[in-house]
């Protein structure tokens, strides 16, 4: 683990920063303290209501690893994440973890779908209003963006969303309506990821 320079802290707008190579996902990871806040809130340039962040953080990320059990133990026992849900379908296995009231900020998957260890599956950002998802879906269709999954709703976090493929090759999930977890949350197991929709376009 190394401490970030003053220049890097200024770039990240944090008081202190430490970097380390995460041992199971094999990704560069940064721990920060003392995040600076802007005087003015973010205002979207397009006519949408904005994003559900604040105490819920950015959204969530999903990675693949060769050692799901080891990665889950690391994030739970070392990093302090809480266990939210398990999911298994076809050859896929996923474990969902939270570090704030959002249903999950991190999901860890096995080496399914032809993925290798450390592969970044997708990033999710959450809209404030459901209509924002519909507007964005129309824009994505009109611009013929590469769609990974059409509109649908997940079983575990209840998010309504769609997925596009970014230029970097990973998925971007744009969603709304995610569940929150609290101290009385009961861990569940799901045998499929969607309640409806989320079909792969032909």
Short mmCIF file of C-alpha atoms in Angstrom, two decimals:
data_model
loop_
_atom_site.label_atom_id
_atom_site.label_comp_id
_atom_site.label_asym_id
_atom_site.label_seq_id
_atom_site.Cartn_x
_atom_site.Cartn_y
_atom_site.Cartn_z
CA UNK A 1 0.00 0.00 0.00
CA UNK A 2 1.30 3.47 -0.89
CA UNK A 3 0.12 6.91 0.13
CA UNK A 4 -1.05 9.19 -2.65
CA UNK A 5 0.88 12.36 -3.37
CA UNK A 6 -0.45 15.83 -2.63
CA UNK A 7 -0.95 16.28 -6.37
CA UNK A 8 -3.03 13.10 -6.66
CA UNK A 9 -5.10 14.07 -3.61
CA UNK A 10 -5.76 17.48 -5.18
CA UNK A 11 -6.77 15.82 -8.45
CA UNK A 12 -9.15 13.46 -6.62
CA UNK A 13 -10.34 16.31 -4.34
CA UNK A 14 -9.66 14.39 -1.12
CA UNK A 15 -7.64 15.07 2.03
CA UNK A 16 -5.79 11.75 2.07
CA UNK A 17 -5.50 8.76 -0.27
CA UNK A 18 -3.94 5.30 -0.19
CA UNK A 19 -3.51 2.98 -3.18
CA UNK A 20 -3.12 -0.79 -3.29
CA UNK A 21 -3.51 -3.65 -5.74
CA UNK A 22 -6.64 -5.53 -4.76
CA UNK A 23 -5.60 -9.20 -4.39
CA UNK A 24 -8.65 -11.03 -5.79
CA UNK A 25 -9.96 -8.78 -8.56
CA UNK A 26 -6.43 -7.60 -9.42
CA UNK A 27 -7.50 -3.97 -9.81
CA UNK A 28 -5.85 -0.77 -8.62
CA UNK A 29 -7.89 0.38 -5.61
CA UNK A 30 -7.92 3.72 -3.81
CA UNK A 31 -9.04 4.38 -0.24
CA UNK A 32 -9.80 8.03 0.43
CA UNK A 33 -10.67 10.20 3.43
CA UNK A 34 -11.99 13.74 3.62
CA UNK A 35 -13.76 14.18 0.30
CA UNK A 36 -14.17 17.82 -0.68
CA UNK A 37 -17.65 18.92 -1.73
CA UNK A 38 -18.56 21.41 -4.41
CA UNK A 39 -20.35 24.62 -3.50
CA UNK A 40 -22.86 24.03 -6.27
CA UNK A 41 -24.77 20.81 -6.95
CA UNK A 42 -24.48 19.04 -10.29
CA UNK A 43 -27.08 20.28 -12.79
CA UNK A 44 -27.65 18.08 -15.87
CA UNK A 45 -27.56 19.87 -19.22
CA UNK A 46 -30.30 17.63 -20.60
CA UNK A 47 -33.80 17.80 -19.14
CA UNK A 48 -33.46 15.08 -16.49
CA UNK A 49 -33.78 15.24 -12.73
CA UNK A 50 -30.26 14.04 -11.89
CA UNK A 51 -28.72 11.06 -10.12
CA UNK A 52 -29.35 9.23 -6.84
CA UNK A 53 -25.96 9.51 -5.12
CA UNK A 54 -25.10 11.37 -1.88
CA UNK A 55 -24.92 8.91 1.04
CA UNK A 56 -25.59 6.06 -1.42
CA UNK A 57 -22.38 6.65 -3.34
CA UNK A 58 -21.95 6.54 -7.10
CA UNK A 59 -23.94 3.38 -7.83
CA UNK A 60 -22.42 -0.08 -8.11
CA UNK A 61 -19.68 -1.99 -9.91
CA UNK A 62 -19.45 -5.67 -10.86
CA UNK A 63 -16.22 -7.65 -11.35
CA UNK A 64 -15.36 -11.26 -12.23
CA UNK A 65 -12.82 -13.28 -10.25
CA UNK A 66 -11.35 -16.79 -10.12
CA UNK A 67 -11.92 -16.85 -6.33
CA UNK A 68 -15.39 -15.60 -5.41
CA UNK A 69 -15.19 -16.91 -1.85
CA UNK A 70 -11.80 -15.27 -1.20
CA UNK A 71 -12.91 -11.96 -2.71
CA UNK A 72 -16.11 -11.91 -0.65
CA UNK A 73 -14.16 -12.66 2.53
CA UNK A 74 -11.72 -9.83 1.73
CA UNK A 75 -14.45 -7.23 1.19
CA UNK A 76 -16.53 -8.43 4.13
CA UNK A 77 -13.84 -9.11 6.74
CA UNK A 78 -11.12 -6.61 5.75
CA UNK A 79 -13.00 -3.79 4.01
CA UNK A 80 -16.14 -3.97 6.19
CA UNK A 81 -18.80 -4.56 3.51
CA UNK A 82 -22.06 -6.27 4.43
CA UNK A 83 -23.48 -9.29 2.62
CA UNK A 84 -26.73 -8.52 0.77
CA UNK A 85 -27.68 -11.41 -1.54
CA UNK A 86 -26.54 -14.45 -3.46
CA UNK A 87 -27.57 -15.27 -7.02
CA UNK A 88 -26.97 -18.27 -9.28
CA UNK A 89 -28.30 -19.04 -12.77
CA UNK A 90 -26.99 -21.13 -15.68
CA UNK A 91 -23.19 -21.11 -15.16
CA UNK A 92 -23.18 -17.73 -13.37
CA UNK A 93 -22.65 -17.07 -9.67
CA UNK A 94 -22.85 -13.62 -8.06
CA UNK A 95 -22.51 -12.27 -4.53
CA UNK A 96 -23.84 -8.79 -3.71
CA UNK A 97 -22.25 -6.59 -1.02
CA UNK A 98 -23.14 -3.21 0.46
CA UNK A 99 -21.17 -0.49 2.27
CA UNK A 100 -24.05 2.01 2.64
CA UNK A 101 -27.87 1.79 2.41
CA UNK A 102 -27.76 1.04 -1.35
CA UNK A 103 -28.72 -2.61 -2.00
CA UNK A 104 -25.22 -3.25 -3.33
CA UNK A 105 -22.20 -1.15 -4.21
CA UNK A 106 -20.19 -4.18 -5.33
CA UNK A 107 -21.07 -7.52 -6.89
CA UNK A 108 -18.52 -10.27 -7.40
CA UNK A 109 -19.06 -12.88 -10.11
CA UNK A 110 -17.36 -16.12 -11.08
CA UNK A 111 -15.62 -16.71 -14.42
CA UNK A 112 -18.81 -17.14 -16.43
CA UNK A 113 -19.74 -15.74 -19.87
CA UNK A 114 -16.18 -16.22 -21.09
CA UNK A 115 -14.79 -13.62 -18.67
CA UNK A 116 -11.32 -13.73 -17.12
CA UNK A 117 -10.35 -12.87 -13.56
CA UNK A 118 -10.37 -9.13 -12.93
CA UNK A 119 -12.73 -8.36 -15.82
CA UNK A 120 -14.90 -5.31 -15.15
CA UNK A 121 -18.47 -6.36 -16.01
CA UNK A 122 -20.41 -3.12 -15.59
CA UNK A 123 -20.99 0.15 -13.76
CA UNK A 124 -24.48 1.19 -12.67
CA UNK A 125 -25.69 4.76 -12.12
CA UNK A 126 -29.17 5.45 -10.76
CA UNK A 127 -31.58 8.15 -11.92
CA UNK A 128 -33.78 10.16 -9.57
CA UNK A 129 -36.93 9.56 -11.63
CA UNK A 130 -38.17 6.65 -13.73
CA UNK A 131 -38.95 8.88 -16.72
CA UNK A 132 -35.24 9.71 -16.99
CA UNK A 133 -34.63 6.05 -17.83
CA UNK A 134 -37.23 6.15 -20.58
CA UNK A 135 -35.78 9.32 -22.09
CA UNK A 136 -32.26 7.88 -22.01
CA UNK A 137 -33.45 4.59 -23.52
CA UNK A 138 -34.98 6.48 -26.45
CA UNK A 139 -31.74 8.43 -26.95
CA UNK A 140 -29.70 5.21 -26.85
CA UNK A 141 -32.01 3.58 -29.43
CA UNK A 142 -32.09 6.67 -31.66
CA UNK A 143 -28.28 6.86 -31.67
CA UNK A 144 -27.99 3.09 -32.24
CA UNK A 145 -25.77 2.65 -29.19
CA UNK A 146 -24.70 -0.98 -28.66
CA UNK A 147 -27.41 -2.38 -26.39
CA UNK A 148 -26.44 -5.26 -24.09
CA UNK A 149 -29.87 -5.66 -22.46
CA UNK A 150 -33.21 -3.98 -23.09
CA UNK A 151 -35.36 -2.43 -20.37
CA UNK A 152 -36.16 -4.77 -17.52
CA UNK A 153 -36.36 -5.17 -13.73
CA UNK A 154 -33.95 -7.10 -11.50
CA UNK A 155 -35.11 -9.68 -8.96
CA UNK A 156 -32.89 -8.75 -6.04
CA UNK A 157 -32.44 -4.95 -6.02
CA UNK A 158 -35.69 -4.23 -7.96
CA UNK A 159 -33.88 -1.78 -10.26
CA UNK A 160 -35.57 -0.94 -13.57
CA UNK A 161 -32.75 -0.48 -16.08
CA UNK A 162 -31.12 -1.09 -19.43
CA UNK A 163 -27.49 -1.78 -20.34
CA UNK A 164 -25.30 -0.40 -23.13
CA UNK A 165 -21.73 -1.30 -24.08
CA UNK A 166 -19.24 1.53 -23.63
CA UNK A 167 -16.29 2.31 -25.86
CA UNK A 168 -14.09 0.72 -23.17
CA UNK A 169 -15.91 -2.59 -23.66
CA UNK A 170 -17.61 -2.78 -20.27
CA UNK A 171 -21.32 -2.35 -19.60
CA UNK A 172 -23.10 0.76 -18.35
CA UNK A 173 -26.38 0.12 -16.55
CA UNK A 174 -28.72 3.09 -16.22
CA UNK A 175 -31.36 2.35 -13.61
CA UNK A 176 -34.01 3.61 -11.23
CA UNK A 177 -35.83 2.38 -8.12
CA UNK A 178 -33.14 0.46 -6.26
CA UNK A 179 -33.94 -1.07 -2.86
CA UNK A 180 -32.24 0.09 0.31
CA UNK A 181 -30.88 -2.17 3.04
CA UNK A 182 -30.85 -1.65 6.80
CA UNK A 183 -29.82 -3.51 9.96
CA UNK A 184 -32.82 -5.87 9.69
CA UNK A 185 -31.99 -6.95 6.11
CA UNK A 186 -32.34 -10.68 5.47
CA UNK A 187 -29.84 -12.25 3.05
CA UNK A 188 -31.61 -14.06 0.21
CA UNK A 189 -30.72 -16.37 -2.68
CA UNK A 190 -32.08 -15.77 -6.20
CA UNK A 191 -32.04 -18.19 -9.12
CA UNK A 192 -32.42 -15.63 -11.90
CA UNK A 193 -31.36 -11.99 -12.36
CA UNK A 194 -34.52 -10.50 -13.85
CA UNK A 195 -38.20 -10.31 -12.94
CA UNK A 196 -38.97 -9.34 -16.53
CA UNK A 197 -37.26 -7.84 -19.55
CA UNK A 198 -33.49 -7.39 -19.71
CA UNK A 199 -33.50 -9.35 -22.95
CA UNK A 200 -30.50 -9.39 -25.24
CA UNK A 201 -31.42 -7.58 -28.48
CA UNK A 202 -31.53 -9.80 -31.57
#
